[in-house]
Coordinates of C-alpha atoms in Angstrom, one line a residue:
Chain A
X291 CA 70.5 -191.8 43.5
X292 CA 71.9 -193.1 46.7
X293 CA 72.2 -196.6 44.9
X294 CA 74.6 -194.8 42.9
X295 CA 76.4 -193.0 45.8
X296 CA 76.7 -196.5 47.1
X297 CA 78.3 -198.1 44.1
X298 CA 81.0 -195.2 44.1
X299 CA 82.3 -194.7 47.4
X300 CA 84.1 -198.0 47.7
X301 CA 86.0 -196.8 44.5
X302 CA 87.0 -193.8 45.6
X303 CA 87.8 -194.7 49.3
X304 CA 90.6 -197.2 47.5
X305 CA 90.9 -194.8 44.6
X306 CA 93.9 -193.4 45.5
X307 CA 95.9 -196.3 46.1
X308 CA 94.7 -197.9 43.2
X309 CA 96.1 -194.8 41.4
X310 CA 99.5 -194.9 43.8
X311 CA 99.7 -199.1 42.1
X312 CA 99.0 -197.6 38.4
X313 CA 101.6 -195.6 38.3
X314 CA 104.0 -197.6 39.1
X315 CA 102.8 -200.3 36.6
X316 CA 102.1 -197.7 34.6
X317 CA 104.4 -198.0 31.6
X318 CA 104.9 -201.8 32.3
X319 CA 102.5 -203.3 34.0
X320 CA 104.4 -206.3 32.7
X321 CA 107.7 -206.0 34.5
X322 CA 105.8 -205.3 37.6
X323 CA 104.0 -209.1 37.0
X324 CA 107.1 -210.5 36.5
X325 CA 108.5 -208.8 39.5
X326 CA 105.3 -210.5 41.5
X327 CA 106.1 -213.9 40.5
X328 CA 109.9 -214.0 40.7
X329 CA 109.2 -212.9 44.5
X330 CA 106.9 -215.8 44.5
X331 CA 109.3 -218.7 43.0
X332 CA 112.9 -217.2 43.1
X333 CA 114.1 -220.3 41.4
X334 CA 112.1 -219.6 37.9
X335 CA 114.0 -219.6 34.8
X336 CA 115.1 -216.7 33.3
X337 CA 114.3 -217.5 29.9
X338 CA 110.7 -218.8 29.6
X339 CA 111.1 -220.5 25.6
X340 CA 114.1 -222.3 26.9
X341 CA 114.1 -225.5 26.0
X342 CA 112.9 -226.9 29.1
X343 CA 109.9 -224.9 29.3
X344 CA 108.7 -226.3 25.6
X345 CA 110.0 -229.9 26.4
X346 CA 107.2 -229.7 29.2
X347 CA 105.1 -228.4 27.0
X348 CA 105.5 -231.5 24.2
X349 CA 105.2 -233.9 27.2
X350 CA 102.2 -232.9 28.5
X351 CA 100.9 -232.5 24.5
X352 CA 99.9 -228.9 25.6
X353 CA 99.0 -227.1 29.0
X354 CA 95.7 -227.4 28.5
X355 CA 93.8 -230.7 27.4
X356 CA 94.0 -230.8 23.2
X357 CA 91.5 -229.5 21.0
X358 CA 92.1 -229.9 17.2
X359 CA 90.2 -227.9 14.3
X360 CA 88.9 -229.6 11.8
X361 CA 87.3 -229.1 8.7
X362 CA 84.2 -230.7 7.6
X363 CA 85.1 -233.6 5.0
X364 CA 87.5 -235.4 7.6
X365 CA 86.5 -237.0 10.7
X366 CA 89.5 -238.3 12.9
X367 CA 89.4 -240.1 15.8
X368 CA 92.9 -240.2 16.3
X369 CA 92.4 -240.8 20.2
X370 CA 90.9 -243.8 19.4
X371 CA 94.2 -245.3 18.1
X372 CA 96.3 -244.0 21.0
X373 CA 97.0 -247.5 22.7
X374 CA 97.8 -249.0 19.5
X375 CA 100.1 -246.5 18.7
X376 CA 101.9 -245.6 21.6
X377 CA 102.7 -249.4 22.6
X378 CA 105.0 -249.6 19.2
X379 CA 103.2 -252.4 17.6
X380 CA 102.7 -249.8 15.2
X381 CA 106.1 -249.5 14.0
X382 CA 107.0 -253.2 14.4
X383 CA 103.3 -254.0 12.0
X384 CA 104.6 -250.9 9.3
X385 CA 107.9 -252.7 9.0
X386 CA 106.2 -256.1 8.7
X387 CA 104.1 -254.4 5.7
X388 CA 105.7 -254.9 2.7
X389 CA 104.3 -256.8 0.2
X390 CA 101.9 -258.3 2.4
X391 CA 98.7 -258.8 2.2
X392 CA 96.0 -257.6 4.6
X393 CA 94.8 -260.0 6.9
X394 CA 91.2 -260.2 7.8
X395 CA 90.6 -259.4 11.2
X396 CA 91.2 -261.9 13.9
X397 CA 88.8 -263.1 16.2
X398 CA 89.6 -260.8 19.3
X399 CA 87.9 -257.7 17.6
X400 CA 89.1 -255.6 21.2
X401 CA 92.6 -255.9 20.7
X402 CA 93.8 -254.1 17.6
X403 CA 97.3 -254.5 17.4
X404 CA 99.3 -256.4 15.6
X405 CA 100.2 -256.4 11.9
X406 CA 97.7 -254.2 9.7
X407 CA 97.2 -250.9 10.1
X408 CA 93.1 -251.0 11.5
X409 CA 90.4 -250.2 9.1
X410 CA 87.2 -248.6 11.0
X411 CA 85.7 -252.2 11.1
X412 CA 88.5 -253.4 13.1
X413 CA 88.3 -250.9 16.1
X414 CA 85.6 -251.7 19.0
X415 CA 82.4 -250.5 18.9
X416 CA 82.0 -247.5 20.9
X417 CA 81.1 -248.1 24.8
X418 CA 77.1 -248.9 24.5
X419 CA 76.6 -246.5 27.5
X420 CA 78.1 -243.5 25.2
X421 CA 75.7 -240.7 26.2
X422 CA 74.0 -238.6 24.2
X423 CA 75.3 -234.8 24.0
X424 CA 73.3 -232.1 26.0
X425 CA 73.6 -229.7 22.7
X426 CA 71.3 -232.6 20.5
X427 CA 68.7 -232.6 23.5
X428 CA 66.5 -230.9 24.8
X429 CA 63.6 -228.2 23.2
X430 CA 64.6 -225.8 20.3
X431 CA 64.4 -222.5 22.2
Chain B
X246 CA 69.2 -196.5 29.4
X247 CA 72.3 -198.2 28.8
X248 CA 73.0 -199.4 25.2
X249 CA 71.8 -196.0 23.7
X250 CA 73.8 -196.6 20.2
X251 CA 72.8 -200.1 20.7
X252 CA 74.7 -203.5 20.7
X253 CA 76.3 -201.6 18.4
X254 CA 77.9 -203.9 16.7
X255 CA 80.0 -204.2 14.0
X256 CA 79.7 -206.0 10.9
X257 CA 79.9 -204.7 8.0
X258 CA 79.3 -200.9 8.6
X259 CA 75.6 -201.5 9.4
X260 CA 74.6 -200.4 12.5
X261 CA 72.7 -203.2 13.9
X262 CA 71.8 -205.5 16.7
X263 CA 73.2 -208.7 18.3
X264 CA 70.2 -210.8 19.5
X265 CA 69.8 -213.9 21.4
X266 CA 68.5 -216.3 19.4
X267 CA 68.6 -220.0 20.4
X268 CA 71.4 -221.8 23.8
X269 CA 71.8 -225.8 23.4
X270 CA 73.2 -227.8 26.2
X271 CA 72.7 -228.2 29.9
X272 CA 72.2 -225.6 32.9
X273 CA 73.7 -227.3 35.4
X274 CA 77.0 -226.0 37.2
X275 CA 78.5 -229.0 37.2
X276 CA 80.5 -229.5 33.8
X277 CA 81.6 -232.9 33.0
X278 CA 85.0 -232.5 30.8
X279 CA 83.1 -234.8 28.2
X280 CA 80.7 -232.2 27.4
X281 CA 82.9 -229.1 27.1
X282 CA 82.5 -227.7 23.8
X283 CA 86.1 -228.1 21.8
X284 CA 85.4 -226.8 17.8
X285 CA 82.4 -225.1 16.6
X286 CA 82.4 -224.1 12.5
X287 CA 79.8 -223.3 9.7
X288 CA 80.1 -225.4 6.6
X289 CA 80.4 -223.5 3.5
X290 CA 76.7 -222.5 2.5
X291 CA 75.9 -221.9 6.3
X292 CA 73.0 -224.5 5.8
X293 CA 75.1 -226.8 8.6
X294 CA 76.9 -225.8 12.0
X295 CA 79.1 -228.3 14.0
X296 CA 80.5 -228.7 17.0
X297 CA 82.9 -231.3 18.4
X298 CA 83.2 -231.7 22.4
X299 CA 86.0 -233.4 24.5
X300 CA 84.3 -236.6 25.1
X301 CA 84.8 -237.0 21.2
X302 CA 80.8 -236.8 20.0
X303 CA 80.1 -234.9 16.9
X304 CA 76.8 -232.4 16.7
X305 CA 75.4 -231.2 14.0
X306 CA 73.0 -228.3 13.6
X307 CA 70.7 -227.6 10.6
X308 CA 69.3 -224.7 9.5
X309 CA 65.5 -224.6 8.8
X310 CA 64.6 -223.0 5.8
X311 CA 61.5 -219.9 7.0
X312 CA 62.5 -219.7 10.3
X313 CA 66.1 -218.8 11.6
X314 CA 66.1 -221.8 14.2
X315 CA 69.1 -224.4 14.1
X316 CA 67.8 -227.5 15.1
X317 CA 69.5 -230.5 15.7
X318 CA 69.1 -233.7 13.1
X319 CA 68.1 -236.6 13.7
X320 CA 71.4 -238.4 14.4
X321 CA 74.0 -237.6 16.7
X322 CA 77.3 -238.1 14.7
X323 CA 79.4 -240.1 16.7
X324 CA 83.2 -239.3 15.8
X325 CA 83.4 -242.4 14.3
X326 CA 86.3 -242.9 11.6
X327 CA 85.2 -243.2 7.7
X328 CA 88.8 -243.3 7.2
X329 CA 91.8 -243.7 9.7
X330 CA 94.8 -242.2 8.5
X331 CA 98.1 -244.0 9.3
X332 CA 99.8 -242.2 12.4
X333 CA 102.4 -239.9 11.5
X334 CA 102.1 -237.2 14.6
X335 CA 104.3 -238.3 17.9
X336 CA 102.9 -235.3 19.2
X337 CA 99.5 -233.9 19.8
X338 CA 97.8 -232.8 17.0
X339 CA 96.8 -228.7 16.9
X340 CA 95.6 -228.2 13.1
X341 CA 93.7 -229.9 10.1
X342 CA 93.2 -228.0 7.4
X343 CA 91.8 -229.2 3.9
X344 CA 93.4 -227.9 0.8
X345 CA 91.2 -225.6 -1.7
X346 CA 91.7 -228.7 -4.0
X347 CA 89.9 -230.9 -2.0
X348 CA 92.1 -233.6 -2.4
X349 CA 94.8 -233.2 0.1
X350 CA 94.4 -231.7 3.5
X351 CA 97.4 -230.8 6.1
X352 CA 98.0 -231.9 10.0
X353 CA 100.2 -230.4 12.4
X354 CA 101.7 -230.8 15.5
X355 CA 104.1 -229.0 17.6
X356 CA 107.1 -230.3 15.6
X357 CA 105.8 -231.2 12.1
X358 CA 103.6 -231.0 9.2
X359 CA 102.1 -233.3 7.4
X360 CA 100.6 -233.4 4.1
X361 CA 97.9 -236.1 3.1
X362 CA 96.2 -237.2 0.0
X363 CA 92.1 -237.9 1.1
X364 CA 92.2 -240.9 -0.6
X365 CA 95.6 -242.5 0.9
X366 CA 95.6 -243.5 4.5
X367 CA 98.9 -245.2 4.9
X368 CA 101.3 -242.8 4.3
X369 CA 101.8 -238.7 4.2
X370 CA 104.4 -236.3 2.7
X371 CA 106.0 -234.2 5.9
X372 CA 106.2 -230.4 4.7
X373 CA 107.9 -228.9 7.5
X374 CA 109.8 -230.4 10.1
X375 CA 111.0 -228.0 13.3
X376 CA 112.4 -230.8 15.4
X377 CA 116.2 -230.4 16.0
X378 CA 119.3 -232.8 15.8
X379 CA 119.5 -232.0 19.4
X380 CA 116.2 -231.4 21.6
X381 CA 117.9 -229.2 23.7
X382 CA 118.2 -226.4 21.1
X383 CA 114.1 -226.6 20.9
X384 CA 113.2 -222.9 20.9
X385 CA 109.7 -222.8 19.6
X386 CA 106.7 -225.4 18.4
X387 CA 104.3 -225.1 15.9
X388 CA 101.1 -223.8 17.0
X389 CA 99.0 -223.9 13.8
X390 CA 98.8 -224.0 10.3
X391 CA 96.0 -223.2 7.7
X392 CA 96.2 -223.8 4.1
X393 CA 95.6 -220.7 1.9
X394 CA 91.6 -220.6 0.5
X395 CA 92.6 -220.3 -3.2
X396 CA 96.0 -220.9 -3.8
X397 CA 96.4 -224.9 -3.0
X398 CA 100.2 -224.9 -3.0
X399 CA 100.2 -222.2 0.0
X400 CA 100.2 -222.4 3.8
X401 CA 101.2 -220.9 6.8
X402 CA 101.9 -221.9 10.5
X403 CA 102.3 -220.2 13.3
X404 CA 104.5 -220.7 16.1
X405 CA 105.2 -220.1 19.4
X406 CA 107.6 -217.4 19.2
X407 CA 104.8 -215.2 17.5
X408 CA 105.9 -215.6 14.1
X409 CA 104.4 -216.3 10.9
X410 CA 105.9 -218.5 8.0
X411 CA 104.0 -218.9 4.6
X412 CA 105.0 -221.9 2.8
X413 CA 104.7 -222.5 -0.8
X414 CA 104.6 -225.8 -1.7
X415 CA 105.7 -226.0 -5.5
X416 CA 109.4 -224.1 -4.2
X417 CA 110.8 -227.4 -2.6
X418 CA 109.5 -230.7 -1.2
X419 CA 110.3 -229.7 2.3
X420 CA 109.2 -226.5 3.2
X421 CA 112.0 -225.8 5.6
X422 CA 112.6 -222.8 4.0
X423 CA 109.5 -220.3 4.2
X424 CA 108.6 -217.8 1.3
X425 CA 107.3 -214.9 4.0
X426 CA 108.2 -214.3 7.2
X427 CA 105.8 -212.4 9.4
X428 CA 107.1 -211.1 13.0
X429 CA 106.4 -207.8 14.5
X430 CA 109.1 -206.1 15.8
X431 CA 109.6 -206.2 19.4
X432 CA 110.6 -203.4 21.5
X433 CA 113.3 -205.1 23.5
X434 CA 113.3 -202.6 26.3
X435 CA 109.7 -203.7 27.4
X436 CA 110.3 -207.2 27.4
X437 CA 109.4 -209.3 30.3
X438 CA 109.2 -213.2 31.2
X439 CA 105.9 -213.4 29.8
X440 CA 106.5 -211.6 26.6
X441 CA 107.3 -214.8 24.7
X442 CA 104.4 -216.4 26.2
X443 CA 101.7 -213.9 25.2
X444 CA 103.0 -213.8 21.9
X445 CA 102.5 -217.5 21.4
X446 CA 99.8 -217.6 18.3
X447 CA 97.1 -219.8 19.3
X448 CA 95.0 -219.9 16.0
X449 CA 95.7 -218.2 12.5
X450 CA 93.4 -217.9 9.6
X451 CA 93.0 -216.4 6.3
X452 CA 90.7 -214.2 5.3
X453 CA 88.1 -215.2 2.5
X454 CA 89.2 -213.4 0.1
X455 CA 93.1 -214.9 0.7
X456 CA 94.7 -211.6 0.9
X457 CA 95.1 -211.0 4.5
X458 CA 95.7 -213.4 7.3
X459 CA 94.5 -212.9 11.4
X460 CA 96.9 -214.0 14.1
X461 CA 95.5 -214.5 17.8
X462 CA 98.3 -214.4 20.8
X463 CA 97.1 -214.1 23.9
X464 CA 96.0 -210.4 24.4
X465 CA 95.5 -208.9 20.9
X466 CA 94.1 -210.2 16.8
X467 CA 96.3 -208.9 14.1
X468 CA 95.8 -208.5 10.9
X469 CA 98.3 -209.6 7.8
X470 CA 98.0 -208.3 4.8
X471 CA 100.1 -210.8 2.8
X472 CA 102.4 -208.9 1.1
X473 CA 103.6 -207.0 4.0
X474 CA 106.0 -209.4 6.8
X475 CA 107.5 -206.7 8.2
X476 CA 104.2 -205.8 10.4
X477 CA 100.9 -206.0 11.2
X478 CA 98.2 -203.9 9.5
X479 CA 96.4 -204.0 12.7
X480 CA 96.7 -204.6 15.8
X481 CA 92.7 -204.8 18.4
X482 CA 93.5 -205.3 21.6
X483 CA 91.0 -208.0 23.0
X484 CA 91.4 -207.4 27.1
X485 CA 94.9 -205.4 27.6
X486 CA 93.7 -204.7 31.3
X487 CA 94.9 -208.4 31.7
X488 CA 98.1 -207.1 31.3
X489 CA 98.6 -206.1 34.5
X490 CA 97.1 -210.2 35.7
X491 CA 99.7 -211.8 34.3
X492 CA 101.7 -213.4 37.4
X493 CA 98.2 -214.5 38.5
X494 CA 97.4 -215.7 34.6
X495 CA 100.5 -217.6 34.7
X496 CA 99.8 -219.3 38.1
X497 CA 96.7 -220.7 37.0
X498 CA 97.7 -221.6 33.5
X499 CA 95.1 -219.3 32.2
X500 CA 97.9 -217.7 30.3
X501 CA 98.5 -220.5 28.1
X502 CA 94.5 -220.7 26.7
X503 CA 94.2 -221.0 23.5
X504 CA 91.8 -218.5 21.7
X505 CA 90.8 -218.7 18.6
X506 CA 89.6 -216.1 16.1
X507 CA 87.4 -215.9 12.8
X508 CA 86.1 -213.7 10.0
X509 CA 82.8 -212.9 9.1
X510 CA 81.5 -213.5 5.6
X511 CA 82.8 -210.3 4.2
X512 CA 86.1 -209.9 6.0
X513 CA 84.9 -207.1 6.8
X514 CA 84.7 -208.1 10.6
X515 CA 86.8 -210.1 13.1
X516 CA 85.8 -211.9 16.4
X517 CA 87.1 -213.9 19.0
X518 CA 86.3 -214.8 22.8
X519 CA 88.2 -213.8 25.9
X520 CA 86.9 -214.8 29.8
X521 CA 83.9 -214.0 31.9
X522 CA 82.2 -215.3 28.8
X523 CA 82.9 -212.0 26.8
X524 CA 83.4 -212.4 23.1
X525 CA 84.9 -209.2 21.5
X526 CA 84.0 -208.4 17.7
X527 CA 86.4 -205.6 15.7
X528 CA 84.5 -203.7 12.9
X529 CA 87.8 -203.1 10.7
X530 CA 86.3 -200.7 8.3
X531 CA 84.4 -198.6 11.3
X532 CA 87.2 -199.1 13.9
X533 CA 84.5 -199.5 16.3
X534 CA 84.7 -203.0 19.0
X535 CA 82.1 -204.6 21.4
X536 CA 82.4 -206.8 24.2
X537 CA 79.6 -209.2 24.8
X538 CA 78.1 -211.8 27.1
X539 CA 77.0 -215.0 26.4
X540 CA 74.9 -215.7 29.4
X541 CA 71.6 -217.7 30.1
X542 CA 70.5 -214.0 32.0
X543 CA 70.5 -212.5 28.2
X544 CA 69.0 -215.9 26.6
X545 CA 65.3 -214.6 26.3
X546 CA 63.9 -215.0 22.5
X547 CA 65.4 -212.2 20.3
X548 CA 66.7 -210.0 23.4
X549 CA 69.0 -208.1 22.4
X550 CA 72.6 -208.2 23.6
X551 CA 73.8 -205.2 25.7
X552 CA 77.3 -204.6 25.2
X553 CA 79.7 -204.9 28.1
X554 CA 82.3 -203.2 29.6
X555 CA 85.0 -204.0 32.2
X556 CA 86.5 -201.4 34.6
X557 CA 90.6 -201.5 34.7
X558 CA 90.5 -198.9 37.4
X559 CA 89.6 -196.1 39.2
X560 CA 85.5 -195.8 39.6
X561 CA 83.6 -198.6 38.5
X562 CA 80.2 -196.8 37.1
X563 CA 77.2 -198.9 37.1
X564 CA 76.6 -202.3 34.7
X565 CA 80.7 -202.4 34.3
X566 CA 82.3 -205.2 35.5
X567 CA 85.8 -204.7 37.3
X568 CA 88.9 -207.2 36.5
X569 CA 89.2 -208.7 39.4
X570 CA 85.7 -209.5 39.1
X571 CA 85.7 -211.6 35.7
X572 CA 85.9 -215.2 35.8
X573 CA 88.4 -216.8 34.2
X574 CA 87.1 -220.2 34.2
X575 CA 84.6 -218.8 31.9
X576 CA 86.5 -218.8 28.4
X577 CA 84.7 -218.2 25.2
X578 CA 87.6 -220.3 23.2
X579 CA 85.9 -221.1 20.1
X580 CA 83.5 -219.0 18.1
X581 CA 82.1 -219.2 14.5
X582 CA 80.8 -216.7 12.0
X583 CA 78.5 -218.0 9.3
X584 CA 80.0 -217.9 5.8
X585 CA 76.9 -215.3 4.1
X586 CA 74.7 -214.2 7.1
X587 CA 74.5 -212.4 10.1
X588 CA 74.3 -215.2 12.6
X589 CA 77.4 -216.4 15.1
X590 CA 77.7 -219.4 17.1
X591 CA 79.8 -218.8 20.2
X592 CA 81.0 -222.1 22.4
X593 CA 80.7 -221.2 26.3
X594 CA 82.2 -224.0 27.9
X595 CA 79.2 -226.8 27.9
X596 CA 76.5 -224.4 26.1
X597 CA 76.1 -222.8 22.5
X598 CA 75.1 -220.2 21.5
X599 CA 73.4 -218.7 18.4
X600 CA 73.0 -214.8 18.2
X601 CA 71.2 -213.3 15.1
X602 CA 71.0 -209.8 13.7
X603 CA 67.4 -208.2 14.7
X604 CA 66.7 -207.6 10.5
X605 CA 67.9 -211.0 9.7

């Protein structure tokens, strides 16, 4: 009982105000957000989906670090490829590919770059000290 | 005692119980960004769950046969390539979806689609390309795309802007033009600076049946039915009280999470995660919702979950939990609903869970 006396008289002690805040968000507690955080940075763009806004967005990939779905009957491991891809030896191997056949792979196994497009042979074994995930370990609860 | 009317929960008009059944990964507080959880999905029978983490290692769970325990096989998949599929993305890479033919499969990124044959890894067809002459006139990205279950000539993506566009494939080689158009109309007298950002579509997916279609933006799932663009045919709000956080949302980029959503087997039930661990299921034939908790206080064998609430105002009665309370660096982003049964896995971060139905 006075547990529950305990729990309420905070609330109610700020109750009012609270209610005095919600009615002026009321409608649109929206507007009142974006009020807050023009205060904060006066020099925010109007317009949000401007270009700017989504330019930043393709730069960064995404605002938060990229997750992909995926089905089941295709594993990717397009990170993997990153280096090769980004330094343009890409291009400059696709362009090369006509009529040609594919080379075996050369003796520096680490560097995949070049002129073939990399079979999963070709790319470097995974780091030996690759840990196990926590979710495969442990005791079935 | 709280929970009188019980977990409650929706799924299919029976009134039964969520229960804990089994939590995989570690305890500790400290999360390395290797081992946060990043995909979680049932193959088709159900016999098989996955998941897929940041640090690029592949798990997979299998069901035993007597007793509903997953347990992990012997091997730990490493995500190592079978086949590497010539690079045709400059941008990061949001969906993959494989084709109801099983012979093609889709990728997109913010700008393009791209449509592969499983067999061919040096080239693709591109679908749908957004990019413009002139990146300055950029006004949306793609956000995802899904191919329709049945009908292997149909897709949709999503975009930033909230929208919807359903392709068909056998109208033109390059899907620029879209066949439907799905946008609910907005009230232009309550828009704000973050009204385009909460509309963003974070995940989109079709139902099993391939006649309606679930959007997730950041506050609310909507359902599609297919042959209705004009709106909605409904709208469940997943946590409106962070309506009224959005300045603070925005700050800590919390507002640009991506959530995703899924069906259960039926499609007679929706769920998806929100923060404080919460994950929020909709009964759509009931029009009852629950919030839950994936926590290791509820992970005792078959306890049953207690559903929770959170306070938006006023006086906060006892076992609710107020807004300003929830913690937003606890996001339930991904969750999956097996295919037949009454079992879910939900991804908390570094941990899974499995919750059961009491019957089943």
């Amino acid at each position: 009982m006075s547990q529950k006396q305990e729990e309420e008289n905070p609330a109610e002690e700020t109750g009012e105000e609270k209610q005095d805040t919600q009615e002026k968000e009321g409608i649109l507690p929206e507007r009142a957000e974006e009020a807050k955080l023009k205060a904060k940075y006066p020099s925010l763009g109007q317009k949000p989906g401007g270009s700017d806004f989504l330019m930043k967005r393709l730069q960064k990939g995404d605002y938060k670090s990229s997750h992909w779905r995926s089905h089941w009957s295709v594993l990717l491991c397009v990170y993997e490829m990153q280096k090769y891809f980004d330094s343009g030896d890409y291009n400059m191997a696709k362009a090369k590919m006509k009529n040609k056949q594919l080379p075996s792979a050369g003796p520096d196994k680490n560097l995949v770059t070049g002129d073939h497009i990399p079979t999963p042979q070709d790319l470097p074994q995974r780091k030996s000290s690759l840990v196990t995930s926590k979710l495969a370990g442990g005791q079935v609860e | 005692m709280a929970g009188a009317g019980g977990g409650g929960c929706p799924a299919g008009g029976n009134d039964f119980q969520w229960c804990f059944s089994q939590v995989k990964g570690a305890i500790d507080e400290d999360v390395a960004e290797a081992d946060i959880i990043s995909t979680v999905e049932f193959n088709c029978s159900g016999d098989l769950l996955a998941t897929g983490d940041k640090g690029g290692r592949v798990v997979i769970f299998q069901r035993e046969q007597e007793v509903p325990i997953l347990k992990p096989m012997d091997l730990m998949v490493e995500a190592s390539p079978r086949r590497i599929f010539a690079n045709a993305h400059t941008y990061h890479i949001n969906s993959i979806s494989v084709n109801s033919d099983h012979e093609t499969y889709l990728s997109a990124d913010d700008l393009r689609i791209n449509l592969w044959h499983l067999e061919i890894t040096d080239r693709s067809f591109n679908i749908v390309d957004i990019k413009p002459a002139n990146m300055e006139e950029l006004t949306e990205v793609i956000t995802a795309a899904e191919f329709h279950p049945h009908q292997c000539n149909v897709f949709v993506y999503s975009s930033s802007k909230g929208t919807i566009r359903l392709c068909d494939m056998r109208s033109s080689a390059l899907c620029d033009r879209h066949s439907k158009f799905f946008e609910e109309p907005e009230d232009p007298s309550s828009r704000s600076f973050f009204s385009e950002i909460i509309s963003s579509i974070s995940d989109v997916k079709f139902s099993h049946s391939g006649r309606y279609m679930m959007s997730r933006d950041y506050l609310s799932v909507k359902v599609w039915d297919l042959n209705m663009e004009s709106r909605p045919l409904e709208t469940h709000q997943v946590h409106e009280y962070l309506r009224s956080k959005l300045c603070s949302l925005y700050e800590n980029d919390c507002i640009f999470d991506k959530f995703e959503c899924c069906w259960n087997g039926s499609d007679s039930a929706i769920m998806t995660g929100s923060y404080n661990n919460f994950f929020r299921m909709f009964d759509r034939d009931t029009r009852r919702d629950v919030t839950l908790e994936a926590s290791r206080e509820s992970s005792k064998p078959r306890a049953s979950l207690k559903p929770r609430k959170v306070c938006t105002g006023g006086k906060r009665k006892k076992d609710e939990i107020s807004v300003d309370s929830l913690d937003f660096n606890k996001k339930i982003l991904h969750t999956a609903w097996h295919p037949a049964d009454s079992v879910i896995a939900v991804a908390a971060t570094n941990n899974l869970y499995i919750f059961q139905d009491k019957i089943n």
